[in-house]
Short mmCIF file of C-alpha atoms in Angstrom, two decimals:
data_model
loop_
_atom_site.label_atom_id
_atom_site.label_comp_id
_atom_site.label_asym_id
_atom_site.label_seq_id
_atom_site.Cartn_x
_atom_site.Cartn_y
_atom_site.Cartn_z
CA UNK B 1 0.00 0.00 0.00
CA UNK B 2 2.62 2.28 0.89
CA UNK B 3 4.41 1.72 -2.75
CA UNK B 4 1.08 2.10 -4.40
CA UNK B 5 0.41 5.46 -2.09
CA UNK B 6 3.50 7.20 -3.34
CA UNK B 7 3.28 5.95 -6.69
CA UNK B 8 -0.31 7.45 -7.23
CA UNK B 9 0.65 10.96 -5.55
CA UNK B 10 2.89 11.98 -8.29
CA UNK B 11 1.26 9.45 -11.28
CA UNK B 12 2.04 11.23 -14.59
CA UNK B 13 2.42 14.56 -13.29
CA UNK B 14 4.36 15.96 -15.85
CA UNK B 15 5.27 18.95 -14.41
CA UNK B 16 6.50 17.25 -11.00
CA UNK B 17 8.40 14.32 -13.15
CA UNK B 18 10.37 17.37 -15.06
CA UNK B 19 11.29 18.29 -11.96
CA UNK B 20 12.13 15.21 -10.52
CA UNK B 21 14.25 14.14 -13.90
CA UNK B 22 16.41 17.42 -13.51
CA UNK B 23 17.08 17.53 -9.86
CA UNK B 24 16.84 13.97 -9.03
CA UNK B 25 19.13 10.50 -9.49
CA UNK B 26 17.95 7.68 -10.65
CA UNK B 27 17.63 4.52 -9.21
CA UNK B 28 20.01 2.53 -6.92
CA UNK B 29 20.23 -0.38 -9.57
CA UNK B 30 19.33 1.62 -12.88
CA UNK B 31 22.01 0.35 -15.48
CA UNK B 32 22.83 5.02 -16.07
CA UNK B 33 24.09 4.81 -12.18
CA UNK B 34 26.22 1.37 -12.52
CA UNK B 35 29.66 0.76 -13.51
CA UNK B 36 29.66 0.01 -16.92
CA UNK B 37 32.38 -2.52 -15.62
CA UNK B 38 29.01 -4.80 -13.95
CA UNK B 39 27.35 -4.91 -17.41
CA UNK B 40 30.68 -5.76 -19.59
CA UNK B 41 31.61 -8.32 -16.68
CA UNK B 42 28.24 -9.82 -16.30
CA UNK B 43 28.70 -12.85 -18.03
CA UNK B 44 31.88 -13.76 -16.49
CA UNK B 45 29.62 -12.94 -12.59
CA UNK B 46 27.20 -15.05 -13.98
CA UNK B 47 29.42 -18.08 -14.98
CA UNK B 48 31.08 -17.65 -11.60
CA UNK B 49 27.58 -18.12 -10.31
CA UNK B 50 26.45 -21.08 -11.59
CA UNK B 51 29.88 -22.89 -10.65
CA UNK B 52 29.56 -22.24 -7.42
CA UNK B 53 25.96 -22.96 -6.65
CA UNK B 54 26.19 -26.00 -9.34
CA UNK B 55 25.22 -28.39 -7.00
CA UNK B 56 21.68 -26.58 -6.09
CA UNK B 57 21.27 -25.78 -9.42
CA UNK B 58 21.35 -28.54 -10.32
CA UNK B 59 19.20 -30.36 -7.05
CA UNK B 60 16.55 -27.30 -8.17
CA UNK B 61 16.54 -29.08 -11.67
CA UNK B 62 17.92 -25.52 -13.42
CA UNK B 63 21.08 -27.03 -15.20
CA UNK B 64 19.70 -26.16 -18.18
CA UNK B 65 21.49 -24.66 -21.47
CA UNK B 66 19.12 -21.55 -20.82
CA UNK B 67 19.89 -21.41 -17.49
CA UNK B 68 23.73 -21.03 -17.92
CA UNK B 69 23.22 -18.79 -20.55
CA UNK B 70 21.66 -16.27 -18.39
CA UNK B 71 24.16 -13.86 -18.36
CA UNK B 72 24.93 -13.61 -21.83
CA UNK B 73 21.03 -13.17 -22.30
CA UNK B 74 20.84 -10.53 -19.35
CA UNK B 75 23.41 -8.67 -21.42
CA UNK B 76 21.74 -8.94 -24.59
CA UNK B 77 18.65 -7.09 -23.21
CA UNK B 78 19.89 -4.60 -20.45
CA UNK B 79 19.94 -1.16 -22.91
CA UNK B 80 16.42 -2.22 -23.86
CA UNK B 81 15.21 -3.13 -20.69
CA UNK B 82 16.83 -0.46 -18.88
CA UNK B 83 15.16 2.50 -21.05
CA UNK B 84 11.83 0.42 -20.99
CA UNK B 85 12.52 0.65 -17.14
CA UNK B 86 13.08 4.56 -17.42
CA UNK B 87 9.99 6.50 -18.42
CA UNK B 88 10.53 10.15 -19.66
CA UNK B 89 8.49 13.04 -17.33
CA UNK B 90 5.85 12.73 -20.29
CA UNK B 91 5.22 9.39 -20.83
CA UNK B 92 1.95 7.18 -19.35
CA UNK B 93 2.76 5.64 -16.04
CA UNK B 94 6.06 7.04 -15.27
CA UNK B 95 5.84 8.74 -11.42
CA UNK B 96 8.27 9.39 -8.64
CA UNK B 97 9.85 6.05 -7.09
CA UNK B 98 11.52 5.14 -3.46
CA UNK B 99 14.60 4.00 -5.64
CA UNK B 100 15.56 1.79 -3.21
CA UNK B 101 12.88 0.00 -2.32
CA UNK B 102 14.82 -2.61 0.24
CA UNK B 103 12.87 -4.00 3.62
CA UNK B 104 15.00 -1.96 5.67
CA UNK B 105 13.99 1.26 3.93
CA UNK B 106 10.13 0.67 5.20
CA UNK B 107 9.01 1.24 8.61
CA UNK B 108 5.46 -0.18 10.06
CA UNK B 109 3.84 0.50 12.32
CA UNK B 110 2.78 -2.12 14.89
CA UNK B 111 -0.74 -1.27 14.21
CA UNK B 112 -1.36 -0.35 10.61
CA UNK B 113 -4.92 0.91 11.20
CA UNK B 114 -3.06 3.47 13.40
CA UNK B 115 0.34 4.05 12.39
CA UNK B 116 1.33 4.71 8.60
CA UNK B 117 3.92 3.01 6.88
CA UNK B 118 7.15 5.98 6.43
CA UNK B 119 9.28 5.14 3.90
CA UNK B 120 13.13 6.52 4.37
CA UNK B 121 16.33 6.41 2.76
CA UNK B 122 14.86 8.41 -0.54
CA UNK B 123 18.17 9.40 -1.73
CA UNK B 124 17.56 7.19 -5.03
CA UNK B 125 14.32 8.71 -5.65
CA UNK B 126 13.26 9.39 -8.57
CA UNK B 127 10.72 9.56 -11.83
CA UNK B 128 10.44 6.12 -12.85
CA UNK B 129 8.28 3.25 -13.33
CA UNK B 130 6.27 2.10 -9.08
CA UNK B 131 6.78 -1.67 -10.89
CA UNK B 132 10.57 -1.30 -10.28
CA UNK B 133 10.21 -0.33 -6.61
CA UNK B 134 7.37 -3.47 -6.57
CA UNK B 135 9.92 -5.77 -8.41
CA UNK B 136 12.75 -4.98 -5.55
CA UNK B 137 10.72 -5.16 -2.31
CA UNK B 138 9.03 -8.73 -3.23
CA UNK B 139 12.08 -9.85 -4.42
CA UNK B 140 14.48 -8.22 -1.36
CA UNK B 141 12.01 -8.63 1.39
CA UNK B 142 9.54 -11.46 0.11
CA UNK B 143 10.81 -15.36 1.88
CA UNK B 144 10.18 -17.70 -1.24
CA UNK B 145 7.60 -19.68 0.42
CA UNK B 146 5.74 -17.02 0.37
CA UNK B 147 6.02 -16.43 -3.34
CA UNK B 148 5.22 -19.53 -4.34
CA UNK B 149 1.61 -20.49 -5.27
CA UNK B 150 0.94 -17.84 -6.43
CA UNK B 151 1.90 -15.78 -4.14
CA UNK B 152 3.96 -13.00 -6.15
CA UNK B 153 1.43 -12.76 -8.45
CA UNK B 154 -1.08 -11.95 -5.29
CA UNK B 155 1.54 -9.56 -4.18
CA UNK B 156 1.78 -7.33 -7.16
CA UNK B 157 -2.09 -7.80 -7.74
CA UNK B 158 -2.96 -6.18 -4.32
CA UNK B 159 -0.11 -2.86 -5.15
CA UNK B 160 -2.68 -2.80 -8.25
CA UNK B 161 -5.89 -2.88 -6.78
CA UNK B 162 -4.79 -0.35 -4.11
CA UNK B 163 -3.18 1.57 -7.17
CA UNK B 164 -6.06 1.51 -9.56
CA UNK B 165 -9.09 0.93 -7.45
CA UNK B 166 -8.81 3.11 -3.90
CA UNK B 167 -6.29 5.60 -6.25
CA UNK B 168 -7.78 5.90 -8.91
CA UNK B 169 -5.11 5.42 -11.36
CA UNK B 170 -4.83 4.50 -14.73
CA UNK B 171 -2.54 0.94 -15.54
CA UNK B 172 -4.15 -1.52 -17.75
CA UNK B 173 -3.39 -5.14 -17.05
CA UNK B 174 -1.24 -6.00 -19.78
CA UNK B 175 1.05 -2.90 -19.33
CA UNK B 176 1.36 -3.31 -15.79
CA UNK B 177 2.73 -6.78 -15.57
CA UNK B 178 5.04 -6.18 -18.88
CA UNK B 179 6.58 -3.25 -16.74
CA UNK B 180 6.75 -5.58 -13.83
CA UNK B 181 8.21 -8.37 -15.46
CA UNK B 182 11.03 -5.78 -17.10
CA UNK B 183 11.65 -4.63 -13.78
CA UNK B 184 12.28 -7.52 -12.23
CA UNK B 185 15.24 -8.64 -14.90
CA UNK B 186 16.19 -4.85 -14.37
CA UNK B 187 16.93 -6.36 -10.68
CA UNK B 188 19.08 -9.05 -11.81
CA UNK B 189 20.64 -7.86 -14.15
CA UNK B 190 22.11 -5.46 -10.98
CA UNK B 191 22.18 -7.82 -8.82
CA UNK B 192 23.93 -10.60 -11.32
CA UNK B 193 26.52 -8.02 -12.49
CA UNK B 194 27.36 -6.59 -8.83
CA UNK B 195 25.78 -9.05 -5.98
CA UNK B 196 26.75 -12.23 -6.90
CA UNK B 197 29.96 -12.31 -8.74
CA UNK B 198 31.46 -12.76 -5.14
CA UNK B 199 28.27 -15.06 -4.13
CA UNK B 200 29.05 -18.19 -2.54
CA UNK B 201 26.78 -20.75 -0.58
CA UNK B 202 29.06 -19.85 2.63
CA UNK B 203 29.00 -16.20 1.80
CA UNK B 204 24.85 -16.42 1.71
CA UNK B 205 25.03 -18.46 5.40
CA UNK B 206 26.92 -15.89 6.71
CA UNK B 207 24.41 -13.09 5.70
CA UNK B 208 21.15 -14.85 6.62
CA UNK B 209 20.08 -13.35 9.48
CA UNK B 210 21.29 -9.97 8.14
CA UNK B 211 17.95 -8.42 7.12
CA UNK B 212 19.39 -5.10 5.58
CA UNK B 213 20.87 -7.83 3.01
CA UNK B 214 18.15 -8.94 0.21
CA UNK B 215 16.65 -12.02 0.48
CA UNK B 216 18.08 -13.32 -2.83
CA UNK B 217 21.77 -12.89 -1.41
CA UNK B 218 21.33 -14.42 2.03
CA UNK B 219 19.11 -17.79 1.18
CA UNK B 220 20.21 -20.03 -1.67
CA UNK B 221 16.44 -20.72 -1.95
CA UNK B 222 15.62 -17.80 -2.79
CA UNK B 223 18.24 -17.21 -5.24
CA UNK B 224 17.35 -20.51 -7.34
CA UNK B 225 13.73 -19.06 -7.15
CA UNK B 226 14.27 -15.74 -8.54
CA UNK B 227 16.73 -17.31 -11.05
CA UNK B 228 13.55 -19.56 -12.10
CA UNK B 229 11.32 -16.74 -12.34
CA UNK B 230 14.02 -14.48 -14.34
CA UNK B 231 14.23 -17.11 -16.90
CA UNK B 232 10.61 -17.11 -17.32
CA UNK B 233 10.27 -13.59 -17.72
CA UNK B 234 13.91 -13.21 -20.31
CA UNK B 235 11.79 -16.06 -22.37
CA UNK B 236 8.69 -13.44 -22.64
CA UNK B 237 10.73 -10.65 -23.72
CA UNK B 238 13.07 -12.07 -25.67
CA UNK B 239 10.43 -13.27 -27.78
CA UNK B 240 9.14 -9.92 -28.64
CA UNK B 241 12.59 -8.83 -29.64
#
């Protein structure tokens, strides 16, 4: 609700998203604020990756020629993904975003009826597209057995009910979860490139009660679940290139 409540106060407000584009950064993980060094080095990160989690990998049943290929595939789509990702002040659906959209950056209140949610940390704010804050919270904060089932899907279906329904604002189905699905390989292409190019299955035990650290870089689980899902989602867009 929170996401969907600052997505909707700014929702194509041109004159505010001017604004925002001029004085404002972009994104923590927007490919314009990496090193270019995370995108050219992404498929070496990624082939580091897969050695050294091949043994889950391969228990999750991902050892697949796709799978391996992820990071030459990430690479292949992150300038087209990235500007799909980065809406200009006068385009639909573009708004002002957290930025960094991490558990740790969301405070709630013990009572939600009486306390709001406060977001902080909003020095990656930013005009953008709410599905790429979305895409990072589920995926950061989210335990995979929660996402499972259905489960995401329910996740980003309530931000748009809230969104469209008590906000009144304007996100047709089919753009919506295109914009989410982009955003979430936006995420891993970030977190491939820079997260887990160091990753190990030690490394990810030593983080895991560490809950400033995404979810996806502390529990192996969750990892070979967002890998899953990222697959899915490259498949989708890849066939519309």
């Amino acid at each position: 609700r929170a996401a969907a409540e600052l997505h909707a106060s700014a929702w194509e407000d041109k004159e505010l998203l001017s604004k925002a584009s001029d004085e404002l950064s972009r994104a923590a993980f927007n490919l314009q604020m990496r090193n270019p060094k995370e995108l050219a080095g992404i498929e070496g990160a990624w082939s580091h990756f897969c050695t050294n989690f091949e043994n889950d990998i391969k228990e999750a049943g991902l050892w697949t020629d796709k799978i391996l290929d992820m990071g030459k595939r990430m690479k292949a789509v992150a300038e087209y993904v990235s500007k799909e990702c980065t809406p200009s002040p006068n385009d639909k659906y573009a708004t002002v975003i957290h930025g960094d959209y991490k558990a740790m950056n969301v405070m709630m209140g013990i009572d939600a009826s009486t306390t709001p949610t406060i977001m902080i940390d909003m020095a990656s704010a930013s005009a953008g597209l709410g599905m790429s804050d979305v895409a990072m919270h589920i995926h950061h904060a989210v335990p995979p057995q929660l996402l499972e089932n259905g489960g995401e899907e329910s996740l980003v279906q309530y931000y748009l009910d809230i969104l469209r329904n008590e906000l009144k604002c304007n996100y047709p189905d089919e753009v919506a979860w295109r914009h989410y699905k982009l955003a979430v390989i936006d995420y891993c292409r970030f977190f491939a490139g820079r997260m887990w190019k160091t990753a190990t299955p030690e490394t990810m035990a030593q983080k895991v009660n560490n809950k400033n650290i995404a979810n996806i870089n502390r529990s192996v689980p969750s990892a070979l679940r967002f890998v899953r899902v990222v697959d899915s989602y490259l498949k989708e867009i890849e066939a519309t290139l």
